[in-house]
Short mmCIF file of C-alpha atoms and ligand atoms in Angstrom, two decimals:
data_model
loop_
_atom_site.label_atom_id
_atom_site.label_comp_id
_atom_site.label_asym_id
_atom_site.label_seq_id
_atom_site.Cartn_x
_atom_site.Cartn_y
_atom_site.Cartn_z
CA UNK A 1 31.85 -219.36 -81.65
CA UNK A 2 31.19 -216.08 -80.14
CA UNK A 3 31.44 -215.76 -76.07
CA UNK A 4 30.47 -213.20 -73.99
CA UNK A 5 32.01 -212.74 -70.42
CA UNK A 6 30.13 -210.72 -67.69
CA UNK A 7 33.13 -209.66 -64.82
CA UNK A 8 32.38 -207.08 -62.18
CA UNK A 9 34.44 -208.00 -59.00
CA UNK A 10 37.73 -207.90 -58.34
CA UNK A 11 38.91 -212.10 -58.32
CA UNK A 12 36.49 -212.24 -61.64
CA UNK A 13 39.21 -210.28 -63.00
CA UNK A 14 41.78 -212.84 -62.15
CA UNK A 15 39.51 -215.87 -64.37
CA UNK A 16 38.99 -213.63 -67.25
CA UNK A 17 42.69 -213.27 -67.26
CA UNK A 18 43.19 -217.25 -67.72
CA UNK A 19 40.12 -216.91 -70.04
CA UNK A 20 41.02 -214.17 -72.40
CA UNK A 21 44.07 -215.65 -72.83
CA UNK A 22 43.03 -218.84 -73.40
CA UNK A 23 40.40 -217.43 -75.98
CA UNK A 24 43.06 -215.31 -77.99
CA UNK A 25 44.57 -219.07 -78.97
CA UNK A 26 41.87 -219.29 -81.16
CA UNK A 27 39.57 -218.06 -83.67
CA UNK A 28 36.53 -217.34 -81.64
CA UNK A 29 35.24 -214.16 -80.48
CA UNK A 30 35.21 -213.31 -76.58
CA UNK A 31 33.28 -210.02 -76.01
CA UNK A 32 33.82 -208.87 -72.28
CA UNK A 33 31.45 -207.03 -70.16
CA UNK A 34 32.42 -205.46 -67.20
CA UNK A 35 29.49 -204.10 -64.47
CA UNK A 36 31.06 -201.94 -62.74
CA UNK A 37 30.45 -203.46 -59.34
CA UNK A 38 34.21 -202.95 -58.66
CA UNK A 39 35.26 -199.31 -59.89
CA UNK A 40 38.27 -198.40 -57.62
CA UNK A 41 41.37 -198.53 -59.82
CA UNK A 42 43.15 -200.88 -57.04
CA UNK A 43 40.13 -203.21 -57.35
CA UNK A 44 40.02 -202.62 -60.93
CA UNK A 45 42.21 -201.05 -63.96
CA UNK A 46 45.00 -202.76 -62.21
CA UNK A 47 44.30 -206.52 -63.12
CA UNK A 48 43.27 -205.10 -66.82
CA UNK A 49 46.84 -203.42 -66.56
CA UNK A 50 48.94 -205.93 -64.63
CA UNK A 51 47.48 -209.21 -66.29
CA UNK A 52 47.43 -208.23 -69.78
CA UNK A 53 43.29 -208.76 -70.14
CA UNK A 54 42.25 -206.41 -73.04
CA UNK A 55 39.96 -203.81 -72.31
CA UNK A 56 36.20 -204.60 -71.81
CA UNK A 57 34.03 -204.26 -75.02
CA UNK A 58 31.18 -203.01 -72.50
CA UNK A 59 30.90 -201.32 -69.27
CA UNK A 60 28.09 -200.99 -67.41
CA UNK A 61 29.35 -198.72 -65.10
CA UNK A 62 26.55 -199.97 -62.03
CA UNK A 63 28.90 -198.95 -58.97
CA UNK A 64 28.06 -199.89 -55.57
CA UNK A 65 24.64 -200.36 -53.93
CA UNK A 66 22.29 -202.70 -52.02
CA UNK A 67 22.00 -206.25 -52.61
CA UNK A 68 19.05 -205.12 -54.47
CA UNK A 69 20.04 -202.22 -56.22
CA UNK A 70 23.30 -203.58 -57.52
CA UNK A 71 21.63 -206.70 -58.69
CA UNK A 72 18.92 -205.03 -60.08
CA UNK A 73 21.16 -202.28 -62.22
CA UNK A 74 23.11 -205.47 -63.90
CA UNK A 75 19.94 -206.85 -65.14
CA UNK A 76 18.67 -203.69 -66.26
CA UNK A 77 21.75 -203.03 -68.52
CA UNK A 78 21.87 -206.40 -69.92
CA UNK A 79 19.04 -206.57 -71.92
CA UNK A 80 20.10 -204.62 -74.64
CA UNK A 81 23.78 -205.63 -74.43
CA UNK A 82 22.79 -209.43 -74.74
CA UNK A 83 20.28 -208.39 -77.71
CA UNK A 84 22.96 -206.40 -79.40
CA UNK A 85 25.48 -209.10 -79.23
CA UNK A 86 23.13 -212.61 -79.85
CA UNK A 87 26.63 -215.03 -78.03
CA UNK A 88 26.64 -218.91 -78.39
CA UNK A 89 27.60 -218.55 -74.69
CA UNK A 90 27.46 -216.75 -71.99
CA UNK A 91 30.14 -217.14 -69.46
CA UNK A 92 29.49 -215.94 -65.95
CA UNK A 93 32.24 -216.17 -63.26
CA UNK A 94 32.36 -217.15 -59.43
CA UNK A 95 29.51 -215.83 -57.16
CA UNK A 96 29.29 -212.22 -56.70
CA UNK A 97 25.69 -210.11 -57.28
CA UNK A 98 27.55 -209.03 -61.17
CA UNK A 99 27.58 -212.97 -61.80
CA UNK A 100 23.79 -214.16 -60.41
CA UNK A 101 22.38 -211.13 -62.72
CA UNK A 102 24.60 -212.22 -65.30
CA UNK A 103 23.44 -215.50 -65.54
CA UNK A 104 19.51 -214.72 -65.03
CA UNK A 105 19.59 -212.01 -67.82
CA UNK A 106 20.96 -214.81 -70.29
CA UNK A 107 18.48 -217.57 -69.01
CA UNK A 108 15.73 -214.99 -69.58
CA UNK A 109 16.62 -213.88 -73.46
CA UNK A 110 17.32 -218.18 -73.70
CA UNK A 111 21.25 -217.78 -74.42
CA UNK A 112 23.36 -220.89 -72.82
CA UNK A 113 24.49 -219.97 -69.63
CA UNK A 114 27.90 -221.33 -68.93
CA UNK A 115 29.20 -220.76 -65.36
CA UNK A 116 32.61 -220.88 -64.10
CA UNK A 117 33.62 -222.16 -61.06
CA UNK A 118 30.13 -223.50 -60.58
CA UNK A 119 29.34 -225.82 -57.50
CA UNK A 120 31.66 -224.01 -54.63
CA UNK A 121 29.01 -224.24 -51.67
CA UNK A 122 30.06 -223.38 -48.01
CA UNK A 123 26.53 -224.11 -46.62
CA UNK A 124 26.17 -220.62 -45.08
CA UNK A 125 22.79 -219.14 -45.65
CA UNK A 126 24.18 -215.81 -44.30
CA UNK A 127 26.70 -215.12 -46.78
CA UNK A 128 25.63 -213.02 -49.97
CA UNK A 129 27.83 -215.06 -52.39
CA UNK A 130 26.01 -218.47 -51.17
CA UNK A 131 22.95 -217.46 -52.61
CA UNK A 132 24.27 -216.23 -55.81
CA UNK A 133 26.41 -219.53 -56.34
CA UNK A 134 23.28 -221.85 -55.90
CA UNK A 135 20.72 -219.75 -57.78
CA UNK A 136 23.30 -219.68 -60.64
CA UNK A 137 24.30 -222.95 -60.90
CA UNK A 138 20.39 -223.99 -61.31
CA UNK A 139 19.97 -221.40 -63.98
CA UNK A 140 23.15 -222.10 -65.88
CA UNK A 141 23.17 -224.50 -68.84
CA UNK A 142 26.71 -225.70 -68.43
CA UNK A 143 28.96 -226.33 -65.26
CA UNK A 144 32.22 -225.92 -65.06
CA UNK A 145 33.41 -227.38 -61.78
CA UNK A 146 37.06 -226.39 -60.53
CA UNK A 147 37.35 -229.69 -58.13
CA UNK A 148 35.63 -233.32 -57.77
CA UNK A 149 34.08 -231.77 -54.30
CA UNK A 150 32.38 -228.90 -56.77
CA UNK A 151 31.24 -231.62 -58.87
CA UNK A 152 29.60 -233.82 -56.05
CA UNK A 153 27.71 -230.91 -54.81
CA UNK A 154 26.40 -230.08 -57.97
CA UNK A 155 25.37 -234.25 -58.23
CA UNK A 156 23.55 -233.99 -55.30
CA UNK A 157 21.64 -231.11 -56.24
CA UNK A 158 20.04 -232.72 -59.77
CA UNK A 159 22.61 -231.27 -61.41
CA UNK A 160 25.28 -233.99 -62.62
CA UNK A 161 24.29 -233.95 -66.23
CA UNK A 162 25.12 -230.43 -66.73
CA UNK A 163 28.22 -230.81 -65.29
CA UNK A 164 31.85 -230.72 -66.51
CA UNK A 165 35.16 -230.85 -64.46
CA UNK A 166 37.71 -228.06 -65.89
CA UNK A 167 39.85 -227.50 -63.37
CA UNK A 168 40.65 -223.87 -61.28
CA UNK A 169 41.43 -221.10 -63.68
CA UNK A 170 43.04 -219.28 -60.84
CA UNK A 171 45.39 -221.84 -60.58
CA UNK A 172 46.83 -220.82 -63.87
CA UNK A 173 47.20 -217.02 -63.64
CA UNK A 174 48.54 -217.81 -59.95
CA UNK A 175 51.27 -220.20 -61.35
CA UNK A 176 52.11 -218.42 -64.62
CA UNK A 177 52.47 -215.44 -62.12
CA UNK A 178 54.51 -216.87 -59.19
CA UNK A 179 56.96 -218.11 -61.94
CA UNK A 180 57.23 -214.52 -63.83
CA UNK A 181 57.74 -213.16 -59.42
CA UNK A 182 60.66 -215.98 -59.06
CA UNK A 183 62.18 -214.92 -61.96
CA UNK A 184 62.90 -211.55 -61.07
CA UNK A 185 60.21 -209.90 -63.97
CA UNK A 186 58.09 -208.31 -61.56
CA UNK A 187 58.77 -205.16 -58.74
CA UNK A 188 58.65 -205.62 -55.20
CA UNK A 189 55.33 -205.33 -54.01
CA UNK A 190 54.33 -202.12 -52.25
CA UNK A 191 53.99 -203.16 -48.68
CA UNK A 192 52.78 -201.08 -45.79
CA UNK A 193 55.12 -198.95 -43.87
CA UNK A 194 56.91 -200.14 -41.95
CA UNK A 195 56.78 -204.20 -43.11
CA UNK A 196 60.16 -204.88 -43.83
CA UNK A 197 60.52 -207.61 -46.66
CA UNK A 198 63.35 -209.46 -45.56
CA UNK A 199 62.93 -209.72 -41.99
CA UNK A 200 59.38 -212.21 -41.03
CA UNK A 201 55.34 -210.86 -41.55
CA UNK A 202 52.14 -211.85 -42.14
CA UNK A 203 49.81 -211.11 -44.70
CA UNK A 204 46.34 -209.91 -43.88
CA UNK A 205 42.81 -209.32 -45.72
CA UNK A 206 39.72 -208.82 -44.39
CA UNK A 207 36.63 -207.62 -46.39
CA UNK A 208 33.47 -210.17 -45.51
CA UNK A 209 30.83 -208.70 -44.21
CA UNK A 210 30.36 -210.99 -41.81
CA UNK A 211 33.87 -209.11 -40.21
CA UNK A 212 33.59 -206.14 -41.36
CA UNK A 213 30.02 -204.95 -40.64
CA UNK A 214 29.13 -205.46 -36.96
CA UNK A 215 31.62 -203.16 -34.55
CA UNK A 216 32.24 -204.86 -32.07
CA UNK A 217 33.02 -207.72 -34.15
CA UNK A 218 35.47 -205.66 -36.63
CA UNK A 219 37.38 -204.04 -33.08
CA UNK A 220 37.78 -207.66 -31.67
CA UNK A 221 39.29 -209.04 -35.08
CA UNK A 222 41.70 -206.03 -35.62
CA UNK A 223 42.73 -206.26 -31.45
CA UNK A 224 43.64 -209.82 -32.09
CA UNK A 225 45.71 -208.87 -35.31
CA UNK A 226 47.32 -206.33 -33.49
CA UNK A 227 48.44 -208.58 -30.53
CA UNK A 228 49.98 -211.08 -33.20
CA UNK A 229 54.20 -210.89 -32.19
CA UNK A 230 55.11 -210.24 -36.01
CA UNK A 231 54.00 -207.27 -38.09
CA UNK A 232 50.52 -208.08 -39.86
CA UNK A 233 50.63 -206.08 -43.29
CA UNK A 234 46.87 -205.23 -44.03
CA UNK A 235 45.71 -205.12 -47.26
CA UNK A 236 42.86 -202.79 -46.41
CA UNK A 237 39.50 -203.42 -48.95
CA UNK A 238 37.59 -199.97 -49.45
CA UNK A 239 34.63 -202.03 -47.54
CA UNK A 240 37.09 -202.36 -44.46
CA UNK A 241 38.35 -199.02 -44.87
CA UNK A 242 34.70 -197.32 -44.86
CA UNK A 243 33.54 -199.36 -42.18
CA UNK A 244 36.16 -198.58 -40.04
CA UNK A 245 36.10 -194.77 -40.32
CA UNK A 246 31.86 -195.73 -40.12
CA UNK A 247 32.42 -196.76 -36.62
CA UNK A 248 35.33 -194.88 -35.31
CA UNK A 249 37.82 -198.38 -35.27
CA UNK A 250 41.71 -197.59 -35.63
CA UNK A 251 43.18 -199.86 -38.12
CA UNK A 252 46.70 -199.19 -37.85
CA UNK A 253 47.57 -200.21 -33.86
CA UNK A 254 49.75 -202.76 -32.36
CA UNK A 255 51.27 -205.24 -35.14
CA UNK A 256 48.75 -203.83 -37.76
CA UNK A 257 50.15 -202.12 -40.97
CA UNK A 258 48.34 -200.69 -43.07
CA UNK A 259 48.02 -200.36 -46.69
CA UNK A 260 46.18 -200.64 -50.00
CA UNK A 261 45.28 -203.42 -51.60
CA UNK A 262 47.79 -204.62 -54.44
CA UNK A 263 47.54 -205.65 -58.06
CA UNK A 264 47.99 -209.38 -58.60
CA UNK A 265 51.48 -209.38 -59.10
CA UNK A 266 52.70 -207.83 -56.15
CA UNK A 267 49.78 -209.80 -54.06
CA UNK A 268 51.12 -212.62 -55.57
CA UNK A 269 54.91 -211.49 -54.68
CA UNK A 270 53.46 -210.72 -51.23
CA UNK A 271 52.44 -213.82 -50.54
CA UNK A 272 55.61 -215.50 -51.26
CA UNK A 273 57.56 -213.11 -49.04
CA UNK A 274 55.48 -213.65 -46.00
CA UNK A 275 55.97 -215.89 -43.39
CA UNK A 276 51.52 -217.03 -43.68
CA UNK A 277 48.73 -214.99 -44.68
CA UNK A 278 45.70 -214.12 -42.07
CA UNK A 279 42.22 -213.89 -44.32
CA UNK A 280 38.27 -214.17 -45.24
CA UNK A 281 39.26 -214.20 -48.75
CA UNK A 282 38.17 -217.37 -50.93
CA UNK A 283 40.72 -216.34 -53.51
CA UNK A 284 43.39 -216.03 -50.79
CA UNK A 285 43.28 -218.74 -49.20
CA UNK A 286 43.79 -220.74 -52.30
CA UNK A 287 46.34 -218.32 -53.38
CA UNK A 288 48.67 -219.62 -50.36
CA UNK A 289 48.11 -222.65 -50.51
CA UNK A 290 49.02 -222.78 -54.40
CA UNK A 291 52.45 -220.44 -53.52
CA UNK A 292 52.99 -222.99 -50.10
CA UNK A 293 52.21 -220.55 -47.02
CA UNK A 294 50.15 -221.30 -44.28
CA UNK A 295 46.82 -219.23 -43.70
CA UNK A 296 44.36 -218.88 -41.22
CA UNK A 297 40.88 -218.00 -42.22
CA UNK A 298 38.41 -215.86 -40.24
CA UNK A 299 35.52 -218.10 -41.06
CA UNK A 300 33.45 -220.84 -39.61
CA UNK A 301 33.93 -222.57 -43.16
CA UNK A 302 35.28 -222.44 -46.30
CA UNK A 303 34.50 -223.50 -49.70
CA UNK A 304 38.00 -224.74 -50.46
CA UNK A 305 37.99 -227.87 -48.13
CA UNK A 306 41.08 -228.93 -49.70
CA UNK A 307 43.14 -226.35 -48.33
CA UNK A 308 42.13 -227.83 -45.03
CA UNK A 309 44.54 -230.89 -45.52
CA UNK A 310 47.29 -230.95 -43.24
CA UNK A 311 46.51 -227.87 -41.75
CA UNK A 312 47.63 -225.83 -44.84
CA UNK A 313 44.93 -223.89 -43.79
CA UNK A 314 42.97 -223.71 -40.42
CA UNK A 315 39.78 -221.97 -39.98
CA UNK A 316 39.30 -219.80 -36.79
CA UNK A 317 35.74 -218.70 -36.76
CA UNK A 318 36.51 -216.10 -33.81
CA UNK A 319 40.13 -215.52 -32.87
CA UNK A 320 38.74 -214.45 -29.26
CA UNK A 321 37.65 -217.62 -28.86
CA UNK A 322 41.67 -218.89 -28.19
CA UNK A 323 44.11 -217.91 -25.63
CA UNK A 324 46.32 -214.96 -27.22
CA UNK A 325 49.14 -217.45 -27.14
CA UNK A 326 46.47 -220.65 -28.83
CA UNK A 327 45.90 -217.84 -31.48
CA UNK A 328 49.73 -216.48 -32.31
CA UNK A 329 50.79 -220.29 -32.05
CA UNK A 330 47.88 -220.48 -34.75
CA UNK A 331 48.64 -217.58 -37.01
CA UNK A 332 52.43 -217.64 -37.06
CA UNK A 333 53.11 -221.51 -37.28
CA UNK A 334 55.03 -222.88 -39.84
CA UNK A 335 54.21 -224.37 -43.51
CA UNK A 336 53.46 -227.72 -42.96
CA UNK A 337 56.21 -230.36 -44.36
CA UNK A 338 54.06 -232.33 -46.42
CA UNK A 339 53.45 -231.56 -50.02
CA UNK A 340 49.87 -229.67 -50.89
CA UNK A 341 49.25 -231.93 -53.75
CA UNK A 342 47.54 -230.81 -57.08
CA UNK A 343 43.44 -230.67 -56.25
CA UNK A 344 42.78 -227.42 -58.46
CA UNK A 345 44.07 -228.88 -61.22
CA UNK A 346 47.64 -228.48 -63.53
CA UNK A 347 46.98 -224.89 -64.65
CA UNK A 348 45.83 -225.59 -67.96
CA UNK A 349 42.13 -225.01 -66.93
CA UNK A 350 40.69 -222.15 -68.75
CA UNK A 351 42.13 -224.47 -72.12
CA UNK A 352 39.48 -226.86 -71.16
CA UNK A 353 36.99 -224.30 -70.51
CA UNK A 354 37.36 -223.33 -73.76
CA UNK A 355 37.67 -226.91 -75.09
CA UNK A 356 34.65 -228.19 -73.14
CA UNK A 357 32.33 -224.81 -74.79
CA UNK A 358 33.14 -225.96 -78.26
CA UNK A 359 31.92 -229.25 -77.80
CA UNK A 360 29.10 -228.65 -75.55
C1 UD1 B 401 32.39 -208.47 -53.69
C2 UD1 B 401 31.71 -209.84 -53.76
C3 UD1 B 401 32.56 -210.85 -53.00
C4 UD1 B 401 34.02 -210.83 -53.44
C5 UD1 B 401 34.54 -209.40 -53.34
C6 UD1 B 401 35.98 -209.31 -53.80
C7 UD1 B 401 29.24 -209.82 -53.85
C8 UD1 B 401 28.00 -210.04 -53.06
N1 UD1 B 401 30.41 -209.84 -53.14
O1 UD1 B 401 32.36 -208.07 -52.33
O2 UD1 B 401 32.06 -212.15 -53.25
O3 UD1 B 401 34.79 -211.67 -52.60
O4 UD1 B 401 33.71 -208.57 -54.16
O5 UD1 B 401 36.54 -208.08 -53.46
O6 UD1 B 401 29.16 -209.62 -55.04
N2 UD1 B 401 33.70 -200.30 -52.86
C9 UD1 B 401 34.55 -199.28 -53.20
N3 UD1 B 401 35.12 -199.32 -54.44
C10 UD1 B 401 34.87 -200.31 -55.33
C11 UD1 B 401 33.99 -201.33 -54.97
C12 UD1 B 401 33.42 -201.32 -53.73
O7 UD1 B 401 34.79 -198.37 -52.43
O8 UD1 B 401 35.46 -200.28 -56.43
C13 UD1 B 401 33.11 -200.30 -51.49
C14 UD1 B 401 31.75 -199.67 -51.43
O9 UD1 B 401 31.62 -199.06 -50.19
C15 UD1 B 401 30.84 -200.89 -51.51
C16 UD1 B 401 31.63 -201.91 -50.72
O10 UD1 B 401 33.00 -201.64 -51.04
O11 UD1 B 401 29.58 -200.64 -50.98
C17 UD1 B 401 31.30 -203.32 -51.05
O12 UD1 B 401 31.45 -203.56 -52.46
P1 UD1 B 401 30.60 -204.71 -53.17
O13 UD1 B 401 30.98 -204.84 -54.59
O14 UD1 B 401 29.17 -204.54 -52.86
O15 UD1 B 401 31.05 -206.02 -52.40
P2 UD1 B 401 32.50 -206.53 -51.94
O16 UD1 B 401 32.56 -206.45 -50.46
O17 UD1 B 401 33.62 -205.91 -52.71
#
């Protein structure tokens, strides 16, 4: 069986870990294609690097651009990669613009479409990665669900028979990781100046444009990190980073550090050394939950509705909207005593990925 993997984005880089390793158990042939939507070696080279992926077969090299643009560039490139390498299966990852073209150049030449992570819906119109989960999902072939909610969505939506539950292949880099962290294999992460390690500080990402764009919005959500009574360390995303010099916003004030965003061993590392993790990430929410922190998510929902048990993670749409007190009582509060359970799965997913594409 020959299987071809299109990655662009940065937490694609984290499944095609699970995958390619999962893949090099076996006979078959995994060609990997990266697009390019992600180019910055911190976004980039450094999961290749740090997670021991081998190095993509093909790169598209599309870089940034418009909805449009972007999109657009990944189909254009395809055709000729697809033709040149004929796959049994095409294996598309998550929901980002590399992943909807992806999966419509395939549909188009009539390869089987295979996407990970399939049926993740948050119900939000407005964000970019809703539309690119749902068009995907009814263009794919095969769906590989990471949790029973995934699975209902995709049953409500016609969808059942094409279905399959795997698992979360994040789960089992982010386990395999935490373990190699625990034991001592791995360097301290580089955290911003000024964070010191030992004594107690949050974690914070922020990179949706839904934050990031708008400036009043951004100001308000960095003024409310910076009142927070620990040090925040920011993990700054080029798209916070641009937007912020854009409009003239001061990241580093108050309790804000800043600093660069780190590979996945030292986010992972990170994680476990804070006290709770602040975020609009998908992938980092889940993250904390896996490694046992509390986060708070600057969202009105989330995908991961498991998280949301026990207030492992709590959603604050607009940290304005609270009392500063409502909101450090919020972000700083304790893990909760009662055990996360196992939703995502027992880190053996990306076996039954591989497993479920033979037989399918
Ligand atoms: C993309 C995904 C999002 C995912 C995120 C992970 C879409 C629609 N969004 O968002 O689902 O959570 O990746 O990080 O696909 N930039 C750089 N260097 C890079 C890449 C981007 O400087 O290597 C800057 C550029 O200014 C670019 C901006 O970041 O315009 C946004 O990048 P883009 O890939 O369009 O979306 P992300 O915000 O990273």
């Amino acid at each position: 069986m020959k299987v071809l993997s299109v990655v662009g984005a940065r937490p694609q880089l984290v499944k095609l870990a699970a995958i390619a390793s999962a893949f090099a158990e076996t006979s078959h042939e995994h060609v990997i294609v990266h697009t390019g939507q992600h180019y910055d070696a911190d976004l980039s080279d450094v999961f290749f690097d740090g997670l021991g992926i081998p190095a993509p077969d093909v790169h598209l090299g599309v870089g940034s651009g418009s909805h449009g643009v972007q999109t657009g560039a990944v189909l254009a490139a395809m055709d000729k990669v697809l033709e040149a390498e004929r796959p049994d299966w095409v294996l598309v990852y998550g929901d980002t613009n590399s992943t909807v073209a992806g999966a419509l150049s395939a549909v188009k030449m009539h390869l089987p479409v295979a996407h990970l992570e399939a049926g993740l819906r948050s119900f939000n119109r407005r964000m970019p990665e809703e539309h690119n989960r749902v068009l995907t999902d009814h263009c794919a072939d095969l769906l590989l669900a990471p949790t029973e909610e995934a699975v209902r969505h995709l049953a409500n939506e016609g969808l059942g028979k094409r279905t399959r539950l795997v698992g979360d292949v994040m789960v089992d880099i982010c386990l395999r990781i935490r373990d190699a962290v625990a034991a001592g294999q791995h360097p301290a992460p580089a955290l911003p100046e000024g964070i010191d390690p030992a004594a107690p500080f949050l974690l914070a990402t922020l990179h949706r444009p839904d934050n990031t764009d708008a400036p009043e919005r951004l100001s308000a959500l960095i003024a409310s990190l910076a009142s927070l009574p620990v040090p925040v360390a920011l993990l700054a995303h080029p798209r916070l980073v641009a937007r912020a010099d854009e409009h003239g916003i001061k990241l580093a004030q108050g309790s804000v550090h800043v600093g660069r965003p780190l590979p996945y061993a030292g986010l992972v590392a990170a994680v476990m050394a804070s006290a709770g993790v602040v975020t609009d990430s998908g992938g980092l929410q889940k993250e904390t939950f896996l490694l046992g922190r509390p986060c708070t998510t600057i969202r009105p929902e989330t995908e991961w509705v498991e998280t949301l048990r026990d207030e492992w993670n709590i959603l604050v749409p607009d940290p304005q909207d609270k009392t500063r007190e409502a909101w450090a009582a919020v972000a700083t509060r304790p893990a909760p005593r009662v055990s996360q359970g196992t939703p995502y799965g027992d880190g053996q997913a990306a076996r039954s990925v591989v497993r479920v594409l033979e037989q399918s």
